[in-house]
Structure formats: C-alpha cells, structure tokens
Amino acid sequence: MSTRLLLLLSALLPPFLSSAQYQLSELATAEARWYENSLLRDSHQVHTAIRPWRQHDIAPFDRRGELLSQAPAPDGTFWNWAARKAFYEDFLTAQGDNYALTLNPIVHFSYGQDRAATFGSTYRNSRGARIEVQLGEHVSAYSTLVETQARLPNHVTAFAKSDRVVPGYWLAKPFREEAWDYAYAAGEVAYTPNSIFHFRAGHGKQFIGEGHRSMLLSDNAINYPYFRIETTFGKVKYVNTWAMLNDIRDSVRVGGNYAKKYLSMHYLSVNIGRGFNIALFEGLMWGSELNEFGFDLNFLNPVILYRPVEFAQGFTGGNILMGLNTSYRFRNGMQAYAQFAMDEFTFSAVRNWGEGSWLNMMGGQLGLKWGDAFGARGLFLRAEYNLARPYLYAHRNPITNWGHYAQPLAHPWGANFEELILQAHYRRGRWEAQARFHAGQAGRDRGGENFGGNIFNSFDERATDTGVFTPHGAVSRLQYLDAELAYLFNPSYNLRLRLGARLRRETGDAPLFPNSEQVFFGLSTNVYRSYQDF
C-alpha cells in the first residue's frame, strides 16, 4: 500500500469541516470495546468472528456516542474549538461533494520501571498518523505510519534480541542502551459495489474468532500484503484471502533477500437463528527455501479444496491448516465460543490416542464472554482456555510454518501449550479499568531436541514419535498479569492517560524468556495491538 499516494490524495482535498470514516474498524482492543458489549446483548446478524469488522455492520452498536453527544455546540471561539478537538472530535476533517477525509494522530508516550530487568527503566516514544479517505459511496482507503523508539519490558527485550523483531512489528534496530528503533505501517483500499461483494487490497492483518486468542489466524504478527473478497448472501458470509509472507531467518535467505511464501485462505460462516454461528476455515501455506514454488494461479480458485490442488500440481510442499469456529450468543449477553484447529493427522493415530502420536497436531479453544455482566452497563468479562498440541503449525519444510516475520500467525505461544485467560474490563463515563490474567504451561526444547513448541522448526527433527502429550519436553509454567486504569480524553481516536502494571513469571527447567515486573504511566491513542502476553 502506497503511503505517499494516500498522502498526496489528502493534500489535494480542500479543507471543509466534517468527518469521514473508513469502511473497516481498527483491529485494536480499545476500538473493539466500543462495540463489543452491545454486540453481545443486542439482536443482529453480524459475523463478529470475522475481523476487522465493517463499519456498515457495527455502526448501530457504537457506544462512544454516549460521550460524543455531550460535545459543546460550535460558537466560533478558540477555546470552544480546542475543547471539541481535545475531548470529542477527530483532529482534522475535510469533506466535499464526493469525498471525505479524516486525519488523526497516533501517539504512545510512556515511562516505567521493570524491577526484573538490569536496565531498570522502560519508555516508549511513538509518533505517527492515520489518514482515512472516503471517495464516493463505494470506495475508501486508509494509511497509517508510526515511528517508535522504546526500551521494552525484560521479556520483550529478550524476544527482540533473539528474533530481531518487536512483537507485532518489522525488524528492530538497536537504539541506545537496551532500546529499539522500529516502525509500523499499514494501508488499504476497499471497494464495496453492492450489498453482496466487498473487496480489499492492502498491507495489514486479519483476525478470526471470538476470543482474546485465535487458534486459526490472529493479529499477532506484523502486517502483510493481501487481497481479500467477502461475499454475503443473507446469513452466509464467505471470505477469500490471498497473502504474501516472509521468513526472515538467515538460514533461508535467497540471494540476500528474505524468503517469500504464500498464503491462501477460505472461511465460510453461517448464522443460524438469533445467536448461533458455525464456520469452516481452510488455509494453505506454500513456498520453499529456494523460492521454487512461486505463486500458482490454481490457488486463486475461490471454492476448491486445497489438498486436491496441491496434489494436482505434483508437490506436497504446502502446509494445510483446517479449522472450525463456532459460537452461541445467549439473550442475557453471554456468548459461548469454541475453535478447533487441525494440521497433519492420521485416523490411526487418533484411534490410538493414548499412544500420544506426534501426528495428532491439533488445537482448540473454549471460551465464555459476557457483555454488561450482571446487568452492570460497561462491564465485560471473559474466561478462555486454549490448547495446542506439539508440532501444530509446524511443517516438514520449516519455511511453510504457520508464521510470518519470526512471529506466529495464530497463538503467540506457538504450540505445545495450554493456557487459561481471565479478563475483566469496566467503563464508566471516561474512566476505564481492566485486568487480564494468564496462567498456563508450555513445553520447551532442551538439549538441542525439538519437542514441538517452536513452530519454526521442522517436525521431521522431532524428539520422539510417541508419548507426545501437552506439554511435551521441559515444562515451563507461565503467569502473566496486565492491569490498567485509564482516563479517556478523546473517544474519537481513543486518546487516553494510562497507569498500569504488567507482570510476567516463567518457572521451569528451561525458561524461554526472563521475567518482567513493569509498572508504567503514559499517554496513548492505543489504536493497534502488540501482544506482550507470552
């Protein structure tokens, strides 16, 4: 996606005051919270497991209007204008007969202390902007660009040192003592010709599921170029996505360039009755260290199953992930949800489950969330359990793992783990409080052996064929707590003052990352996610 093109477009637009809104919501926790409680309680046919959500679908459930409706009427004075921009409105807007433009800042300024780290203090200095353009009734576009210098919590610093990336970002450059310099860029053009078809091309990411985690496709990894088609018939939505990803390991470089791989996905979602949804997921990753498998036009077929196509092309280099996503929304605002992910498997291995065959590469999720819990408006609760068996998401050819830019595309923990998540969030007026607790155990590699937790290793190098249960290998026990109190200045672009703590603890024979004990305060627009709960 061309940031320069979008900036040029915006420069040509005359400055009439109004507002524009891109066709899709941001993939961000702070943004989703404006809608989630109402989406859980109200009657609708939105396919909420397909994110980012389309604004056309979710606009009736946006609760920020409760605050924006209190904005003072314009009176032409400077202080009136300043108050509206600081607490109610988008930073810059423009509108003409056939276009509209919105420009908002992206900032994250924070300072903290990590008592578990030798470097002590942490900080983050992020500056950027997001521009949204609406052209006529059917076309819209956005572009986001952010530059950051940061000293991160202890375990995130260790991650950056080992993989050369900060979670959710591209390559990070060392910056001063134990700090990092990195960037974030995203952009997209969307075209909606009618109520049936919706087309998107850009540089970003997607999320499939109702949980905090996704066992199929999450927004954990950095953005990637993609083309996506959504087709809607009544209560049925069918999504096709094609993307190009990178493996940044030095061992798979081709001619000095990062190795490329390609991803095709199908997702068929059906709403039944008032609150039941069931969906099938199918994804194929293909490529090689030699880039011998380029993009094959056969994989553009929007309906055919991938395995027959793969065999028809005469190679078995693809990694196929199959999945099921389902949920049921109760009338009291509760929603039960589940996912099932399946990589390679054989029926004989499943029948003899007690042997613990390595071939049973499966994972799942069970969860329950509650909007306006106990009748308290603004209270959101969640309990979620995730499990991934060893070697799930890995492949014989390590380049075709279910990952991108040294980061898993599904769960940040990779595979070979089980995890429990308890979460609460409460908003009253402009005040917000949230807490999220993770407890789990993961199997780590030891003695140079592959026990199935690192999805970037080939499963042909596995430690054993049987006796493979979860967790497998050196067992680590993990706990993570994220708690925060915030005051919301501007709901339009989620500008807030934050005070919080993040505590991570891992114990076991072979811990993968060190512990963290961070407290922090800062000012942030909080418009995109970087998962540090690993």
mmCIF file of C-alpha atoms in Angstrom, residues 43-258:
data_model
loop_
_atom_site.group_PDB
_atom_site.id
_atom_site.type_symbol
_atom_site.label_atom_id
_atom_site.label_comp_id
_atom_site.label_asym_id
_atom_site.label_seq_id
_atom_site.Cartn_x
_atom_site.Cartn_y
_atom_site.Cartn_z
ATOM 1 C CA SER A 43 -30.105 -8.941 18.280
ATOM 2 C CA HIS A 44 -28.213 -8.848 14.958
ATOM 3 C CA GLN A 45 -26.734 -10.967 12.159
ATOM 4 C CA VAL A 46 -23.178 -9.585 12.179
ATOM 5 C CA HIS A 47 -20.465 -12.217 11.620
ATOM 6 C CA THR A 48 -18.454 -10.960 14.589
ATOM 7 C CA ALA A 49 -15.741 -13.640 14.326
ATOM 8 C CA ILE A 50 -14.510 -12.030 11.088
ATOM 9 C CA ARG A 51 -12.365 -9.042 11.974
ATOM 10 C CA PRO A 52 -11.730 -6.230 11.314
ATOM 11 C CA TRP A 53 -15.440 -5.506 11.386
ATOM 12 C CA ARG A 54 -17.117 -3.490 8.664
ATOM 13 C CA GLN A 55 -18.401 -0.131 9.884
ATOM 14 C CA HIS A 56 -21.645 -0.619 7.986
ATOM 15 C CA ASP A 57 -22.372 -3.662 10.170
ATOM 16 C CA ILE A 58 -21.334 -2.361 13.577
ATOM 17 C CA ALA A 59 -22.192 1.361 13.497
ATOM 18 C CA PRO A 60 -25.526 0.842 15.347
ATOM 19 C CA PHE A 61 -23.640 -0.695 18.292
ATOM 20 C CA ASP A 62 -21.062 2.080 18.822
ATOM 21 C CA ARG A 63 -21.329 3.361 22.402
ATOM 22 C CA ARG A 64 -18.938 6.264 22.068
ATOM 23 C CA GLY A 65 -21.947 8.355 21.073
ATOM 24 C CA GLU A 66 -22.860 8.452 24.777
ATOM 25 C CA LEU A 67 -19.808 10.670 25.300
ATOM 26 C CA LEU A 68 -19.683 12.460 21.947
ATOM 27 C CA SER A 69 -23.270 13.665 22.356
ATOM 28 C CA GLN A 70 -22.070 15.865 25.228
ATOM 29 C CA ALA A 71 -19.873 17.962 22.919
ATOM 30 C CA PRO A 72 -20.489 21.720 23.090
ATOM 31 C CA ALA A 73 -22.048 23.337 20.039
ATOM 32 C CA PRO A 74 -19.562 25.336 17.909
ATOM 33 C CA ASP A 75 -19.612 29.052 18.789
ATOM 34 C CA GLY A 76 -16.646 30.325 16.762
ATOM 35 C CA THR A 77 -14.289 30.874 19.720
ATOM 36 C CA PHE A 78 -10.824 29.348 20.029
ATOM 37 C CA TRP A 79 -11.466 27.712 23.394
ATOM 38 C CA ASN A 80 -14.645 26.095 22.128
ATOM 39 C CA TRP A 81 -12.731 24.700 19.136
ATOM 40 C CA ALA A 82 -9.888 23.488 21.359
ATOM 41 C CA ALA A 83 -12.276 21.732 23.748
ATOM 42 C CA ARG A 84 -14.070 19.941 20.920
ATOM 43 C CA LYS A 85 -10.790 18.781 19.343
ATOM 44 C CA ALA A 86 -9.293 17.686 22.654
ATOM 45 C CA PHE A 87 -12.286 15.775 24.014
ATOM 46 C CA TYR A 88 -14.790 14.972 21.264
ATOM 47 C CA GLU A 89 -13.813 15.310 17.613
ATOM 48 C CA ASP A 90 -11.344 13.940 15.080
ATOM 49 C CA PHE A 91 -8.186 16.024 14.842
ATOM 50 C CA LEU A 92 -8.675 17.122 11.226
ATOM 51 C CA THR A 93 -11.598 16.588 8.865
ATOM 52 C CA ALA A 94 -12.480 17.672 5.358
ATOM 53 C CA GLN A 95 -15.410 16.994 3.072
ATOM 54 C CA GLY A 96 -16.631 17.750 -0.437
ATOM 55 C CA ASP A 97 -19.453 16.535 -2.628
ATOM 56 C CA ASN A 98 -17.811 13.180 -3.420
ATOM 57 C CA TYR A 99 -15.138 12.716 -0.802
ATOM 58 C CA ALA A 100 -14.395 12.972 2.888
ATOM 59 C CA LEU A 101 -11.138 12.921 4.824
ATOM 60 C CA THR A 102 -10.141 12.314 8.432
ATOM 61 C CA LEU A 103 -6.659 12.707 9.892
ATOM 62 C CA ASN A 104 -5.856 11.666 13.465
ATOM 63 C CA PRO A 105 -2.604 11.476 15.413
ATOM 64 C CA ILE A 106 -1.147 8.240 16.730
ATOM 65 C CA VAL A 107 0.929 8.664 19.873
ATOM 66 C CA HIS A 108 2.257 6.460 22.623
ATOM 67 C CA PHE A 109 4.388 8.244 25.206
ATOM 68 C CA SER A 110 5.111 6.258 28.344
ATOM 69 C CA TYR A 111 7.678 5.783 31.085
ATOM 70 C CA GLY A 112 8.020 2.966 33.566
ATOM 71 C CA GLN A 113 10.210 0.681 35.625
ATOM 72 C CA ASP A 114 10.900 -3.034 35.234
ATOM 73 C CA ARG A 115 12.279 -4.303 38.526
ATOM 74 C CA ALA A 116 13.209 -7.653 36.975
ATOM 75 C CA ALA A 117 15.478 -6.071 34.338
ATOM 76 C CA THR A 118 19.069 -4.948 34.714
ATOM 77 C CA PHE A 119 18.337 -1.783 32.715
ATOM 78 C CA GLY A 120 15.587 -0.708 35.129
ATOM 79 C CA SER A 121 13.578 1.960 33.338
ATOM 80 C CA THR A 122 11.323 1.437 30.325
ATOM 81 C CA TYR A 123 9.952 4.010 27.929
ATOM 82 C CA ARG A 124 8.177 4.327 24.617
ATOM 83 C CA ASN A 125 8.103 7.246 22.205
ATOM 84 C CA SER A 126 5.755 6.612 19.267
ATOM 85 C CA ARG A 127 4.609 9.282 16.806
ATOM 86 C CA GLY A 128 2.500 8.836 13.740
ATOM 87 C CA ALA A 129 -0.769 9.468 11.984
ATOM 88 C CA ARG A 130 -3.723 7.698 10.415
ATOM 89 C CA ILE A 131 -5.490 9.157 7.409
ATOM 90 C CA GLU A 132 -8.868 7.900 6.188
ATOM 91 C CA VAL A 133 -10.380 8.815 2.825
ATOM 92 C CA GLN A 134 -13.883 8.148 1.511
ATOM 93 C CA LEU A 135 -14.357 8.550 -2.263
ATOM 94 C CA GLY A 136 -17.989 8.448 -3.279
ATOM 95 C CA GLU A 137 -20.257 5.807 -1.797
ATOM 96 C CA HIS A 138 -18.247 2.701 -2.650
ATOM 97 C CA VAL A 139 -14.503 3.373 -2.274
ATOM 98 C CA SER A 140 -12.479 4.164 0.825
ATOM 99 C CA ALA A 141 -8.845 3.967 1.862
ATOM 100 C CA TYR A 142 -6.626 4.473 4.870
ATOM 101 C CA SER A 143 -2.930 4.733 5.615
ATOM 102 C CA THR A 144 -1.110 4.514 8.940
ATOM 103 C CA LEU A 145 2.539 5.269 9.636
ATOM 104 C CA VAL A 146 4.222 5.211 13.060
ATOM 105 C CA GLU A 147 7.852 5.562 14.167
ATOM 106 C CA THR A 148 8.930 4.299 17.607
ATOM 107 C CA GLN A 149 11.933 4.299 19.908
ATOM 108 C CA ALA A 150 11.440 2.212 23.024
ATOM 109 C CA ARG A 151 13.043 0.338 25.869
ATOM 110 C CA LEU A 152 10.693 -2.568 26.461
ATOM 111 C CA PRO A 153 9.912 -4.923 29.359
ATOM 112 C CA ASN A 154 12.520 -7.534 30.141
ATOM 113 C CA HIS A 155 10.928 -10.495 28.340
ATOM 114 C CA VAL A 156 10.057 -8.424 25.249
ATOM 115 C CA THR A 157 13.645 -7.158 25.095
ATOM 116 C CA ALA A 158 14.846 -10.767 25.160
ATOM 117 C CA PHE A 159 12.421 -11.625 22.350
ATOM 118 C CA ALA A 160 13.702 -8.722 20.249
ATOM 119 C CA LYS A 161 17.310 -9.785 20.791
ATOM 120 C CA SER A 162 16.641 -13.381 19.767
ATOM 121 C CA ASP A 163 14.387 -12.752 16.756
ATOM 122 C CA ARG A 164 15.382 -9.187 15.752
ATOM 123 C CA VAL A 165 11.755 -8.064 15.813
ATOM 124 C CA VAL A 166 9.466 -6.465 18.373
ATOM 125 C CA PRO A 167 6.152 -8.377 18.637
ATOM 126 C CA GLY A 168 3.751 -7.020 16.037
ATOM 127 C CA TYR A 169 6.408 -5.053 14.141
ATOM 128 C CA TRP A 170 9.114 -5.423 11.499
ATOM 129 C CA LEU A 171 12.839 -5.627 12.102
ATOM 130 C CA ALA A 172 14.001 -3.591 15.082
ATOM 131 C CA LYS A 173 17.306 -1.738 15.156
ATOM 132 C CA PRO A 174 19.257 -1.370 18.413
ATOM 133 C CA PHE A 175 18.832 2.132 19.801
ATOM 134 C CA ARG A 176 20.996 3.343 22.662
ATOM 135 C CA GLU A 177 21.248 1.127 25.735
ATOM 136 C CA GLU A 178 18.903 -1.895 25.599
ATOM 137 C CA ALA A 179 16.428 0.049 23.442
ATOM 138 C CA TRP A 180 14.976 -0.390 19.963
ATOM 139 C CA ASP A 181 14.021 1.669 16.944
ATOM 140 C CA TYR A 182 11.204 0.252 14.815
ATOM 141 C CA ALA A 183 8.331 1.282 12.562
ATOM 142 C CA TYR A 184 4.741 0.366 11.819
ATOM 143 C CA ALA A 185 2.968 0.926 8.517
ATOM 144 C CA ALA A 186 -0.413 -0.188 7.234
ATOM 145 C CA GLY A 187 -2.761 0.797 4.453
ATOM 146 C CA GLU A 188 -5.695 -0.462 2.468
ATOM 147 C CA VAL A 189 -8.161 0.339 -0.288
ATOM 148 C CA ALA A 190 -11.693 -1.067 -0.009
ATOM 149 C CA TYR A 191 -14.389 -1.265 -2.658
ATOM 150 C CA THR A 192 -18.000 -2.232 -1.922
ATOM 151 C CA PRO A 193 -20.040 -2.206 -5.145
ATOM 152 C CA ASN A 194 -23.208 -3.621 -3.585
ATOM 153 C CA SER A 195 -24.563 -5.484 -0.563
ATOM 154 C CA ILE A 196 -23.113 -8.814 -1.750
ATOM 155 C CA PHE A 197 -19.457 -8.156 -2.589
ATOM 156 C CA HIS A 198 -16.715 -6.382 -0.659
ATOM 157 C CA PHE A 199 -13.116 -6.177 -1.953
ATOM 158 C CA ARG A 200 -9.999 -5.144 -0.038
ATOM 159 C CA ALA A 201 -6.352 -4.858 -1.038
ATOM 160 C CA GLY A 202 -3.695 -3.602 1.282
ATOM 161 C CA HIS A 203 -0.998 -4.129 3.831
ATOM 162 C CA GLY A 204 -2.437 -5.222 7.157
ATOM 163 C CA LYS A 205 -3.768 -8.249 9.009
ATOM 164 C CA GLN A 206 -6.901 -10.117 9.998
ATOM 165 C CA PHE A 207 -8.341 -11.967 12.976
ATOM 166 C CA ILE A 208 -10.698 -14.946 13.023
ATOM 167 C CA GLY A 209 -12.529 -15.843 16.212
ATOM 168 C CA GLU A 210 -14.400 -14.547 19.239
ATOM 169 C CA GLY A 211 -11.570 -14.933 21.744
ATOM 170 C CA HIS A 212 -8.673 -12.935 23.051
ATOM 171 C CA ARG A 213 -6.635 -15.509 21.156
ATOM 172 C CA SER A 214 -7.263 -17.180 17.818
ATOM 173 C CA MET A 215 -6.107 -20.703 17.097
ATOM 174 C CA LEU A 216 -6.615 -20.110 13.357
ATOM 175 C CA LEU A 217 -5.486 -16.600 12.385
ATOM 176 C CA SER A 218 -4.735 -13.691 14.715
ATOM 177 C CA ASP A 219 -3.253 -10.197 14.517
ATOM 178 C CA ASN A 220 -0.144 -11.255 16.439
ATOM 179 C CA ALA A 221 2.358 -10.977 13.576
ATOM 180 C CA ILE A 222 3.298 -7.866 11.635
ATOM 181 C CA ASN A 223 1.274 -6.697 8.630
ATOM 182 C CA TYR A 224 1.499 -8.385 5.235
ATOM 183 C CA PRO A 225 0.245 -7.590 1.705
ATOM 184 C CA TYR A 226 -3.055 -9.258 0.842
ATOM 185 C CA PHE A 227 -6.154 -9.250 -1.324
ATOM 186 C CA ARG A 228 -9.491 -10.219 0.181
ATOM 187 C CA ILE A 229 -13.007 -10.837 -1.104
ATOM 188 C CA GLU A 230 -16.059 -11.023 1.153
ATOM 189 C CA THR A 231 -19.288 -12.402 -0.298
ATOM 190 C CA THR A 232 -22.516 -12.156 1.711
ATOM 191 C CA PHE A 233 -25.806 -13.918 0.956
ATOM 192 C CA GLY A 234 -28.347 -13.423 3.718
ATOM 193 C CA LYS A 235 -26.941 -15.156 6.794
ATOM 194 C CA VAL A 236 -23.956 -16.631 4.933
ATOM 195 C CA LYS A 237 -20.581 -14.920 4.547
ATOM 196 C CA TYR A 238 -17.727 -16.367 2.508
ATOM 197 C CA VAL A 239 -14.231 -14.877 2.764
ATOM 198 C CA ASN A 240 -11.290 -15.500 0.419
ATOM 199 C CA THR A 241 -7.864 -14.123 1.304
ATOM 200 C CA TRP A 242 -4.562 -14.331 -0.557
ATOM 201 C CA ALA A 243 -1.391 -13.002 1.066
ATOM 202 C CA MET A 244 2.380 -12.918 0.678
ATOM 203 C CA LEU A 245 4.510 -13.506 3.778
ATOM 204 C CA ASN A 246 8.209 -13.545 4.665
ATOM 205 C CA ASP A 247 10.612 -15.772 6.558
ATOM 206 C CA ILE A 248 13.407 -13.548 7.884
ATOM 207 C CA ARG A 249 15.767 -16.240 9.143
ATOM 208 C CA ASP A 250 19.289 -16.002 7.720
ATOM 209 C CA SER A 251 19.266 -19.750 7.014
ATOM 210 C CA VAL A 252 16.530 -19.384 4.376
ATOM 211 C CA ARG A 253 17.677 -16.214 2.631
ATOM 212 C CA VAL A 254 17.713 -16.375 -1.166
ATOM 213 C CA GLY A 255 20.331 -14.199 -2.856
ATOM 214 C CA GLY A 256 20.462 -11.895 0.141
ATOM 215 C CA ASN A 257 16.667 -11.463 0.228
ATOM 216 C CA TYR A 258 14.184 -12.834 2.726
#
